[in-house]
Tab-separated table of C-alpha atoms in Angstrom:
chain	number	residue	atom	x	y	z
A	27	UNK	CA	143.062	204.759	97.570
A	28	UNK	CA	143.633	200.803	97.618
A	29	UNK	CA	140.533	199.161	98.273
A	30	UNK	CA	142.965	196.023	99.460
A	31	UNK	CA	143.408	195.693	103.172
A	32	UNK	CA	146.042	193.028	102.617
A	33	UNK	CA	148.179	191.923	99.826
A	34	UNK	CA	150.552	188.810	100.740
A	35	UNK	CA	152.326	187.749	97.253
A	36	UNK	CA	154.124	184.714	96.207
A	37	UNK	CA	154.730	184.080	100.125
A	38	UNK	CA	157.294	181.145	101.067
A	39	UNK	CA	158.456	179.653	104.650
A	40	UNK	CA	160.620	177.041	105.128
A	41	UNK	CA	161.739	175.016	108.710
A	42	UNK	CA	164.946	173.527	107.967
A	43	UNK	CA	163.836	170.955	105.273
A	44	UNK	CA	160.193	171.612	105.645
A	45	UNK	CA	158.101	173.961	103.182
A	46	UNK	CA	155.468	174.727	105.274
A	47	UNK	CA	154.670	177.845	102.676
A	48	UNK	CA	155.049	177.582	99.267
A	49	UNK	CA	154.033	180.563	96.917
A	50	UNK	CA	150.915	181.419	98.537
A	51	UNK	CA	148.670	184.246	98.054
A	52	UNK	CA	146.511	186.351	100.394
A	53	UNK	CA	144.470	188.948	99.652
A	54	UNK	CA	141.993	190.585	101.443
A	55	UNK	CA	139.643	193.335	100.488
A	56	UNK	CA	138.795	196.395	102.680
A	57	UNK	CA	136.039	195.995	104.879
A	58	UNK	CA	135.262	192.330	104.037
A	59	UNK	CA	135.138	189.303	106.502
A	60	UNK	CA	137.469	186.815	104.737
A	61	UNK	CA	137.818	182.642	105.403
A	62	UNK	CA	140.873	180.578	105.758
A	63	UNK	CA	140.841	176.820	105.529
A	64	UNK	CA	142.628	173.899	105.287
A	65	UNK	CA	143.627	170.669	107.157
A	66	UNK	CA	146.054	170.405	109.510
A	67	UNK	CA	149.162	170.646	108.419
A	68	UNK	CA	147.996	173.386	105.624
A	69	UNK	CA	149.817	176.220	106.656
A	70	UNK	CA	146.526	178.385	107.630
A	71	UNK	CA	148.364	179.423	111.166
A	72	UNK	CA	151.992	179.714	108.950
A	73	UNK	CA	150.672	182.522	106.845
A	74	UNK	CA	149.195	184.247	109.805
A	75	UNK	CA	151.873	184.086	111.754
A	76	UNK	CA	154.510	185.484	108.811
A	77	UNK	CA	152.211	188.588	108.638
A	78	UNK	CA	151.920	188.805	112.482
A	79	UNK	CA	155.833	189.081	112.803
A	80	UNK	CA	156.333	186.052	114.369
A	81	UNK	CA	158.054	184.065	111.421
A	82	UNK	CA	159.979	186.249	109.143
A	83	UNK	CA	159.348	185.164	105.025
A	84	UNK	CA	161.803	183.478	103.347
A	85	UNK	CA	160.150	185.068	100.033
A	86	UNK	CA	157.443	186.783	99.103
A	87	UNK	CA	155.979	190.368	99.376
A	88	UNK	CA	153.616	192.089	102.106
A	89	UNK	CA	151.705	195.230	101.551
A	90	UNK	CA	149.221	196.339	104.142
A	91	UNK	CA	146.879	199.488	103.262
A	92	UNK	CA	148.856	199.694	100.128
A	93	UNK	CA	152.294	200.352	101.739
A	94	UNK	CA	154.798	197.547	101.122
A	95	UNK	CA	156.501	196.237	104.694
A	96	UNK	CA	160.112	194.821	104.813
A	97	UNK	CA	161.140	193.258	107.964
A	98	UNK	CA	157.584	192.860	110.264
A	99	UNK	CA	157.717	192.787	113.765
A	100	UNK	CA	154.664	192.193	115.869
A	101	UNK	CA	154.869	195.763	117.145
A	102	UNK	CA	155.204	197.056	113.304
A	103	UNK	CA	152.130	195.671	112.544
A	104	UNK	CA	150.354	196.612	114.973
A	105	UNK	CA	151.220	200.000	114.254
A	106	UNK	CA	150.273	199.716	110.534
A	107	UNK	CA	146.859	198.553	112.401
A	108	UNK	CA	146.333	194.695	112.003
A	109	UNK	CA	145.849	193.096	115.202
A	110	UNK	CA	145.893	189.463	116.234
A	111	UNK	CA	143.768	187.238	118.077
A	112	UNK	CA	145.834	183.963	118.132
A	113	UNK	CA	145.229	180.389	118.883
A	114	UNK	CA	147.257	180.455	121.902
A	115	UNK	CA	145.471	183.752	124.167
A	116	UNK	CA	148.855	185.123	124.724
A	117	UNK	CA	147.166	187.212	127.999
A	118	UNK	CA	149.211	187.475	131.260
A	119	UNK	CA	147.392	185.775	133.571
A	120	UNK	CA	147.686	187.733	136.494
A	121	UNK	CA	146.498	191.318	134.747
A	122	UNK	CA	143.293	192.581	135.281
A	123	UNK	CA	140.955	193.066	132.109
A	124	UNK	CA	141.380	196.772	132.258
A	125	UNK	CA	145.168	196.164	131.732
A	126	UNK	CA	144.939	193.874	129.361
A	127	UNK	CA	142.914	195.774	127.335
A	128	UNK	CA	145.460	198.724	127.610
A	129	UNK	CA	148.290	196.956	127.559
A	130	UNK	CA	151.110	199.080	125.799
A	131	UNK	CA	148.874	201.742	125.235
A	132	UNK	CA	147.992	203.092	128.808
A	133	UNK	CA	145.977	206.572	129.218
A	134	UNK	CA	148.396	208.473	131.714
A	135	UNK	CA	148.466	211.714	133.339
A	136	UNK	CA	151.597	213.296	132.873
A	137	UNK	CA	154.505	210.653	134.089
A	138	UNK	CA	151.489	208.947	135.823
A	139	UNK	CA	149.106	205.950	134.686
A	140	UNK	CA	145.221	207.295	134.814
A	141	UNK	CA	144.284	204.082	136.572
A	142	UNK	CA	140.680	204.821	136.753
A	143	UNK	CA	140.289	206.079	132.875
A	144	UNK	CA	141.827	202.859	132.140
A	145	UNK	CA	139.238	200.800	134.003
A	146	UNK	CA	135.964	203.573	132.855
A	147	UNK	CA	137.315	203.189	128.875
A	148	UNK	CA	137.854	199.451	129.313
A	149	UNK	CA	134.187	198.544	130.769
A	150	UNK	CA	133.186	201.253	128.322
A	151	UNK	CA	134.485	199.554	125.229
A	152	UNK	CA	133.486	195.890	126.458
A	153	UNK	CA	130.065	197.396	127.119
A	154	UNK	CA	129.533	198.999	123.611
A	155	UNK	CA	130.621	196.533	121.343
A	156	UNK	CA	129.812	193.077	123.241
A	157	UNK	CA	127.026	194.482	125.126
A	158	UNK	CA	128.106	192.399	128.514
A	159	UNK	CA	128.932	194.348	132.040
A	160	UNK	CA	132.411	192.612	132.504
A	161	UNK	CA	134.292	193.982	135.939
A	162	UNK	CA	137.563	195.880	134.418
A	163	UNK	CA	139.252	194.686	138.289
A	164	UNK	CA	138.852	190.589	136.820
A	165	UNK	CA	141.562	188.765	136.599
A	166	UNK	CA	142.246	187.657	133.283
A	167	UNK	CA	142.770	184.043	134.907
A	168	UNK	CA	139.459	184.095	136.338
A	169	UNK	CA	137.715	184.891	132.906
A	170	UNK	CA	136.237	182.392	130.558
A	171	UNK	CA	137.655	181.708	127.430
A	172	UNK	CA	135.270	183.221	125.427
A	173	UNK	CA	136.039	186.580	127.975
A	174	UNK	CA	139.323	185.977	127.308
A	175	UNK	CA	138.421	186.312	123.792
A	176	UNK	CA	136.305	189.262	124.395
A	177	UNK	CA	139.371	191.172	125.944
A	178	UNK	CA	141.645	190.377	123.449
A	179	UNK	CA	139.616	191.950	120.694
A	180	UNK	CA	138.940	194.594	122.756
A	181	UNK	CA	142.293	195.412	123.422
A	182	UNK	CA	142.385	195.629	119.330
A	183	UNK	CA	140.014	198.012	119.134
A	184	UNK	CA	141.289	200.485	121.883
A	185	UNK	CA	144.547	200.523	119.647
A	186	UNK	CA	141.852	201.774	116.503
A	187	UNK	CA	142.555	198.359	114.857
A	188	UNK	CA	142.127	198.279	110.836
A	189	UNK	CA	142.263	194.622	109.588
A	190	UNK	CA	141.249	192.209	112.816
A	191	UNK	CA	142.977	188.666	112.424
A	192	UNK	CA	141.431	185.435	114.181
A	193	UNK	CA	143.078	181.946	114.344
A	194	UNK	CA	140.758	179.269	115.330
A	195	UNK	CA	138.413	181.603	117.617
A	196	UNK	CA	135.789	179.621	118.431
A	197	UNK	CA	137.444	175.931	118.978
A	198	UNK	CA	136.661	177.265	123.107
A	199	UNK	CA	133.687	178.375	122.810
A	200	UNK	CA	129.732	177.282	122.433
A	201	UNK	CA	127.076	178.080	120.259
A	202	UNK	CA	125.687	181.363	121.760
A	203	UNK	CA	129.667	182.444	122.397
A	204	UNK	CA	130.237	181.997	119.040
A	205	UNK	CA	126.649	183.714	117.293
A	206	UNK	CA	127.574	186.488	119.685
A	207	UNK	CA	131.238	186.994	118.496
A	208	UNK	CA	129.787	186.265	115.051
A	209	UNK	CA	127.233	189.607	115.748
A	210	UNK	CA	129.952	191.418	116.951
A	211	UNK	CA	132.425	190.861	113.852
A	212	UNK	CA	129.652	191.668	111.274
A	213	UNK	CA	129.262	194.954	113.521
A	214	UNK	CA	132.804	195.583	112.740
A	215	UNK	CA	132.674	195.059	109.370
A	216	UNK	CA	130.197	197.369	108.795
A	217	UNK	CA	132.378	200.068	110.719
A	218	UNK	CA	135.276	199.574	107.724
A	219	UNK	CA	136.941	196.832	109.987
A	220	UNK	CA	138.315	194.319	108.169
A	221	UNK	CA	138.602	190.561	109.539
A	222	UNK	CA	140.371	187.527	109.011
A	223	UNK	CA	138.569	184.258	110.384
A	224	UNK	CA	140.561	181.496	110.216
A	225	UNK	CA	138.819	177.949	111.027
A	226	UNK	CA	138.446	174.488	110.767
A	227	UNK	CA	134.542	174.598	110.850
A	228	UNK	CA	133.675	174.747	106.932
A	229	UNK	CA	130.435	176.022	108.253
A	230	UNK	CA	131.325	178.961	110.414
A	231	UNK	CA	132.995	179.986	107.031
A	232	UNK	CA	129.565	180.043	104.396
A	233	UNK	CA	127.780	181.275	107.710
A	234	UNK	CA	130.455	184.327	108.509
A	235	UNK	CA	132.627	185.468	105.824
A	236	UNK	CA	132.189	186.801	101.855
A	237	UNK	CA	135.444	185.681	100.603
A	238	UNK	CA	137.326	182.382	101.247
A	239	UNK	CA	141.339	181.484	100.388
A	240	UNK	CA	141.522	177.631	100.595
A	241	UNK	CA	145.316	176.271	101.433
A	242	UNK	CA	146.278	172.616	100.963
A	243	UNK	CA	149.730	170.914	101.647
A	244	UNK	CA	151.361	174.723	101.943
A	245	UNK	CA	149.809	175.897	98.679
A	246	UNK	CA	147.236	178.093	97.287
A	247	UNK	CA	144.211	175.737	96.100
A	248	UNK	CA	141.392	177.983	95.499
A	249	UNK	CA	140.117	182.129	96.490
A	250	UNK	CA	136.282	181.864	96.065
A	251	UNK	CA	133.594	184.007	96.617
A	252	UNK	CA	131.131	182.379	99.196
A	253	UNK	CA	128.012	183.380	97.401
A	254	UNK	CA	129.410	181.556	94.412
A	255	UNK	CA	130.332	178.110	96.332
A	256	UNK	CA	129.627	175.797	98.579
A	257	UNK	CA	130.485	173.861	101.599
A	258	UNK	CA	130.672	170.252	99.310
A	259	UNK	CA	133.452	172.080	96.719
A	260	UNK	CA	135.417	173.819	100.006
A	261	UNK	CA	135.559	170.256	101.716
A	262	UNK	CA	136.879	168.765	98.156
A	263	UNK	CA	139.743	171.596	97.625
A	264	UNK	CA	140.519	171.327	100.739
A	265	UNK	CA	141.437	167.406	100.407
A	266	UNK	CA	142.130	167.244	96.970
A	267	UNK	CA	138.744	164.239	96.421
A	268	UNK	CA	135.315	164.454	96.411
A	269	UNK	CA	133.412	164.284	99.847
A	270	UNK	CA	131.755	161.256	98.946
A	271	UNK	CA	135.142	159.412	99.241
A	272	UNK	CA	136.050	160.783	102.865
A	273	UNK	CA	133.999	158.596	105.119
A	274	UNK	CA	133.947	154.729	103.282
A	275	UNK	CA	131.569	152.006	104.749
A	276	UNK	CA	133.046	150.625	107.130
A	277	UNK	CA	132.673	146.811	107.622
A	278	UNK	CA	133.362	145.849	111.300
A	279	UNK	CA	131.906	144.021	114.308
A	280	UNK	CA	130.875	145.854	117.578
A	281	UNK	CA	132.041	143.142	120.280
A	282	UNK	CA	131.378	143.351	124.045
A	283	UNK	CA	131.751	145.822	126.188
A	284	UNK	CA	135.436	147.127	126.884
A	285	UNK	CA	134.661	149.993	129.006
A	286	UNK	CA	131.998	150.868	131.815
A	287	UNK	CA	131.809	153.703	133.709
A	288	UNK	CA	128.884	153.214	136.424
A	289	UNK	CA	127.102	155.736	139.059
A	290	UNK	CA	130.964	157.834	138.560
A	291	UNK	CA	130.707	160.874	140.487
A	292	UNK	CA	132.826	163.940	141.165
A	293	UNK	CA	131.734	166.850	143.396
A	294	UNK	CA	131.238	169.684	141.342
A	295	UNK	CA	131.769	168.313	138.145
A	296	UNK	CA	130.027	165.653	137.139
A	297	UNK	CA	126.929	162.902	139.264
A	298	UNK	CA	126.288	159.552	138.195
A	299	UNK	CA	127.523	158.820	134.996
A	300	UNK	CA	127.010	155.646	133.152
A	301	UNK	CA	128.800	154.795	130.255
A	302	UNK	CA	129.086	151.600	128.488
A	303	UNK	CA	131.725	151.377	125.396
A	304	UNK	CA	131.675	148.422	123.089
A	305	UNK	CA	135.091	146.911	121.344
A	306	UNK	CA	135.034	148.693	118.042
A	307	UNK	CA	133.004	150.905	119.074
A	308	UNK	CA	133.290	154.899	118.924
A	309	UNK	CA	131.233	156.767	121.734
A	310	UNK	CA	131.201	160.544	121.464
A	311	UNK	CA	130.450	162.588	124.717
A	312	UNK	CA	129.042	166.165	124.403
A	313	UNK	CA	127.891	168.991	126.733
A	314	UNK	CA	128.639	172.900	127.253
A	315	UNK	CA	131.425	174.263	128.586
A	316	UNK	CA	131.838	173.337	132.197
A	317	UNK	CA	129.485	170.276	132.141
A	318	UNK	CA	131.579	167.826	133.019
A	319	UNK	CA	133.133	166.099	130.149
A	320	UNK	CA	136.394	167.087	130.476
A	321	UNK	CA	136.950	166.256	134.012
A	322	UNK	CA	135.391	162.596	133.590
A	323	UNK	CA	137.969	161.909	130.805
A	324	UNK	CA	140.622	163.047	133.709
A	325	UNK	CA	138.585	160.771	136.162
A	326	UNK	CA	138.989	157.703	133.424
A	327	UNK	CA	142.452	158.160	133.193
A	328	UNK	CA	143.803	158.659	136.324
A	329	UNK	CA	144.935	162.581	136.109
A	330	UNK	CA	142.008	162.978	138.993
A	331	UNK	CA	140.026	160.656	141.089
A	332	UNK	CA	136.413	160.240	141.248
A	333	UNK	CA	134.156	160.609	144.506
A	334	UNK	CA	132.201	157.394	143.918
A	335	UNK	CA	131.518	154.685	141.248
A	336	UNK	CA	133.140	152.509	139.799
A	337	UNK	CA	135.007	151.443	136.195
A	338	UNK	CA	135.471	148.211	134.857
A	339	UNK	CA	137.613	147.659	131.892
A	340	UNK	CA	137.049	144.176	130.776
A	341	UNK	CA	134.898	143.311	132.980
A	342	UNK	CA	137.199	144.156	135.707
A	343	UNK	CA	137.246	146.780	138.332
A	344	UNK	CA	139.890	149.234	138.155
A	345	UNK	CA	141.006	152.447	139.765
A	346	UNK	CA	143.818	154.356	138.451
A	347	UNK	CA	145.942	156.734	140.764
A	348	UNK	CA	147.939	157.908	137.830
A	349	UNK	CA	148.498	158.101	133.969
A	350	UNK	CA	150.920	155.480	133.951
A	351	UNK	CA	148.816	152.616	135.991
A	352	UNK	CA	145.640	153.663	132.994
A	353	UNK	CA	148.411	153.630	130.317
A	354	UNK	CA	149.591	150.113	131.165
A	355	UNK	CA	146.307	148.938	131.165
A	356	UNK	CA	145.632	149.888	127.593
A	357	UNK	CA	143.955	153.225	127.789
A	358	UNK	CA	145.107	156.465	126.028
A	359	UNK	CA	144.517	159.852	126.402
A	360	UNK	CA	145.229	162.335	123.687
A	361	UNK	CA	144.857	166.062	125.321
A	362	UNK	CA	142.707	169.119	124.207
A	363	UNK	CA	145.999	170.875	124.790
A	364	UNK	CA	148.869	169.522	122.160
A	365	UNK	CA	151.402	172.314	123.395
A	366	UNK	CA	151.075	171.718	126.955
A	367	UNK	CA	150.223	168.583	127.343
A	368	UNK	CA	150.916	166.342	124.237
A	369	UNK	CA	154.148	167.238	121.934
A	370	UNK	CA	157.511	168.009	123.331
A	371	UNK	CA	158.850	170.173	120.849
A	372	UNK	CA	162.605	169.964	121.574
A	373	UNK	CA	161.959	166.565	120.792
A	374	UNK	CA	162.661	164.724	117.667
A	375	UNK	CA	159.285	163.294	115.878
A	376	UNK	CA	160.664	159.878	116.762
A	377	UNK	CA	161.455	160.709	120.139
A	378	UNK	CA	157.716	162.111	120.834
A	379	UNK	CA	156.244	159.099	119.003
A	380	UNK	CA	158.433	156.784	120.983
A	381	UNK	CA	157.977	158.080	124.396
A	382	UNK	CA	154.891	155.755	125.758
A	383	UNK	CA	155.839	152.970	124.191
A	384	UNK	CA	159.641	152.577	124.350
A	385	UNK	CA	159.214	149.800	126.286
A	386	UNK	CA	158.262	147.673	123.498
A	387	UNK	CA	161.339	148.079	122.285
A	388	UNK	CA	163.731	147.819	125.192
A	389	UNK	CA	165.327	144.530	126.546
A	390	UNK	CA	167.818	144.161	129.036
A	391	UNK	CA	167.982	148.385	129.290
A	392	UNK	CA	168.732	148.282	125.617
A	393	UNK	CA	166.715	149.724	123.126
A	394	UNK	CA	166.126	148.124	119.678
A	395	UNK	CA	166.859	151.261	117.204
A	396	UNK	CA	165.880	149.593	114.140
A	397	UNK	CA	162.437	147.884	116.174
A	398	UNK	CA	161.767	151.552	116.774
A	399	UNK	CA	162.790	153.304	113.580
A	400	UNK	CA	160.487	150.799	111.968
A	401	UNK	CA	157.085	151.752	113.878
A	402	UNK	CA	158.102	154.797	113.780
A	403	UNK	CA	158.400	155.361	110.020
A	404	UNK	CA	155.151	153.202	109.849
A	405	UNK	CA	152.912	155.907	111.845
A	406	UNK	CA	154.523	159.136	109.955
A	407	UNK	CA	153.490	157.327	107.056
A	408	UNK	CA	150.193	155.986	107.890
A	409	UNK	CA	148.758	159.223	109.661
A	410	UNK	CA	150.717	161.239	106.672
A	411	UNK	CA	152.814	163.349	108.700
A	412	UNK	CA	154.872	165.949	106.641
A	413	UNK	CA	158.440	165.848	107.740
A	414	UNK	CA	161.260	164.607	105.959
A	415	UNK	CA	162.935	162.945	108.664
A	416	UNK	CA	162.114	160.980	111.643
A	417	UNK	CA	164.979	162.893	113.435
A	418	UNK	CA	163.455	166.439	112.209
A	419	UNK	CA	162.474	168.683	116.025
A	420	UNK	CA	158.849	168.369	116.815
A	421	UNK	CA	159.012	172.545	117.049
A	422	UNK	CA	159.645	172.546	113.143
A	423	UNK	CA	156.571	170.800	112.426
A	424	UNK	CA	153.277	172.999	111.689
A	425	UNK	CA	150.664	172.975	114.532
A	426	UNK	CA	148.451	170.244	112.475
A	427	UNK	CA	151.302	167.883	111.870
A	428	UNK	CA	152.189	167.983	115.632
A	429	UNK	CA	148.561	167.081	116.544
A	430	UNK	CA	149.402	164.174	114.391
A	431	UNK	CA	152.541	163.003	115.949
A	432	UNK	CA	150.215	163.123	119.302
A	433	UNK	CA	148.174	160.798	117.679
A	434	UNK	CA	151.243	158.625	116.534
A	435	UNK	CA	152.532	158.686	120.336
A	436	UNK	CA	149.409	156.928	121.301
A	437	UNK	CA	148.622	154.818	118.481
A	438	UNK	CA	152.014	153.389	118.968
A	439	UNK	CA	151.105	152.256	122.584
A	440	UNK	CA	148.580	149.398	120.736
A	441	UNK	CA	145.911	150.402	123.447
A	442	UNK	CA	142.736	149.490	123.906
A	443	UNK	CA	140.607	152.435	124.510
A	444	UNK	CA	141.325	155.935	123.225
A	445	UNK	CA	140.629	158.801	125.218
A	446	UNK	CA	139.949	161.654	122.282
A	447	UNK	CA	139.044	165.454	124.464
């Protein structure tokens, strides 16, 4: 018997002139907890989503238990067993957990669904392995996203999963979410389940898993044992230099304030806020889930309006009914959401980087190409986005390199303040 849960050889992927894959390896032992990291733009979610089905390889070989796969579907693997939790939830909003859970693989009774074995087994499983009294009846649109989580593995393990795949899991959820889902993965593992964590906290990875594979620029660039490592020589394959080199000095001048949020209120949300953000200045804003923070970036930038306060932005008073009136006053807002709020993948990367600032380059309803092209080609190259071509579709780039040309989009605008959520 293979003692290999998964055995991805010499994989390659390719988007029209973009390798996003190029010969890389992943193998991962039976009952073992294994890492995957790499910056954006790596190709972590790219080699997840090849064995998930969702991209077919344009080289390479799968095996999975030992038995080598041809053409993978999503519903093939699932049926060899290896089940998917991705960055996206992927759960129909308007099911209730119990169907969720069961989805595709409903107890019936004869021709008939068993409604209320589904709803029993589902508040069973949920029960035993997360130890929480979740209401099978819930709406999956009315659950948290660490619920949402907690149904979506759930609906793994009704289907007797073998190898248990996670993209990003925790990037929605707090500290106690995440220890909890940590508690629960180990508990797997020691049932035979094996797990790939995928994640961009280097941490989560020493804390969680016994093996790590480390991709860089599409590539293989280390497999290491995490006993036998350490954060400090992850970081550095990861990035190809040593840590020490990552965050220079940095020799500027804080000027005076830019930005002031004062007594800003919104029912239900958030109650007398003051902020006061210096030119040059970065100002991080933390709290748990649901305290607020989100909704007063909204507030700042005119996607919702506050109950009271006020904000001044250069000393001035301003209010801002919509994006566009906090946009032409120099303020950006890059969303937590890149897919549905910040790239337009049928778009060109020029086109997306273009968008908020085509005015710039537009006189008398014509706009300067070569103005454009310029800027353009500037941000790819300064924020070291990997496409070929300016002209290449946004939807061709990987996830991490279309987080960038959000970035670009903005930075292009010359603004003032930068919303960051």
């Amino acid at each position: 018997m293979t003692e290999v849960a998964i055995d991805m050889r010499s994989i390659s992927k390719v988007f029209g002139p973009v390798k996003a894959l190029d010969d890389v390896d992943l193998v991962v032992k039976k009952g073992s907890i294994h890492g995957i990291v790499g910056a954006n733009g790596a190709g972590k979610s790219t080699i997840i989503k090849v064995l998930a089905g969702i991209y077919s390889r344009d080289a390479g070989s799968v095996r999975v238990g030992g038995q080598s796969l041809g053409t993978i579907t999503p519903a093939s693997i699932e049926k060899e067993g290896v089940h998917f939790i991705h960055q996206d939830r992927l759960l129909v909003p308007t099911a209730s957990v119990a169907e969720a859970v069961f989805l595709n693989n409903e107890p019936s009774f004869g021709p008939f669904l068993n409604i209320q074995i589904m709803k029993k087994e589902a508040a069973r499983l949920i029960g035993e392995y997360f130890s929480i009294n979740l209401n099978p009846n819930t709406l999956v649109r009315d659950l948290s996203a660490a619920q949402q989580k907690i149904v979506q593995i759930t609906r793994a393990l009704a289907n007797n999963a073998k190898v248990l795949v996670l993209d990003e899991p925790t990037a929605a959820l707090v500290a106690a979410e995440t220890e909890k889902l940590f508690q629960v993965l180990r508990e797997l593992q020691s049932r035979g389940i094996s797990v790939v964590f995928i994640s961009h906290y280097i941490q989560e990875i020493m804390d969680l898993c016994n093996e790590v594979t480390i991709l860089r620029n599409g590539k293989n660039a280390g497999n290491l044992l995490i006993p036998d490592t350490s954060l400090t020589e992850i970081v550095s394959l990861m990035v190809d230099r040593k840590t020490s080199e990552m965050y220079p000095p940095r020799d500027l001048k804080i000027g005076m304030p830019l930005l002031e949020i004062i007594q800003l209120s919104r029912k239900g949300h958030f109650d007398s806020v003051d902020i006061s953000l210096r030119s040059g200045e970065v100002l991080g804003i933390i709290g748990l889930l649901g305290s607020g923070d989100k909704q007063l970036l909204k507030c700042i930038f005119g996607l919702d309006q506050a109950d009271s306060g006020s904000i001044k932005l250069n000393g001035k008073e301003v209010r801002f009914r919509a994006p566009s009136e906090a946009v032409k006053s120099g303020i950006a807002m890059i969303p937590e959401d890149r897919r549905a709020h910040g790239v337009a993948t049928d778009l060109t990367v020029s086109e997306n980087i273009s968008v908020a600032s085509i005015n710039q380059y537009t006189a008398h309803g014509m706009v300067n190409k070569l103005s454009e092209a310029e800027r353009v080609d500037q941000l790819i190259a300064e924020l070291g986005i990997k496409t070929p071509t300016r002209f290449l579709p946004a939807k061709n780039l990987s996830g991490g390199n279309q987080q960038k040309v959000v970035v670009a989009k903005w930075l292009s605008c010359d603004s003032s303040v930068y919303l960051l959520d």
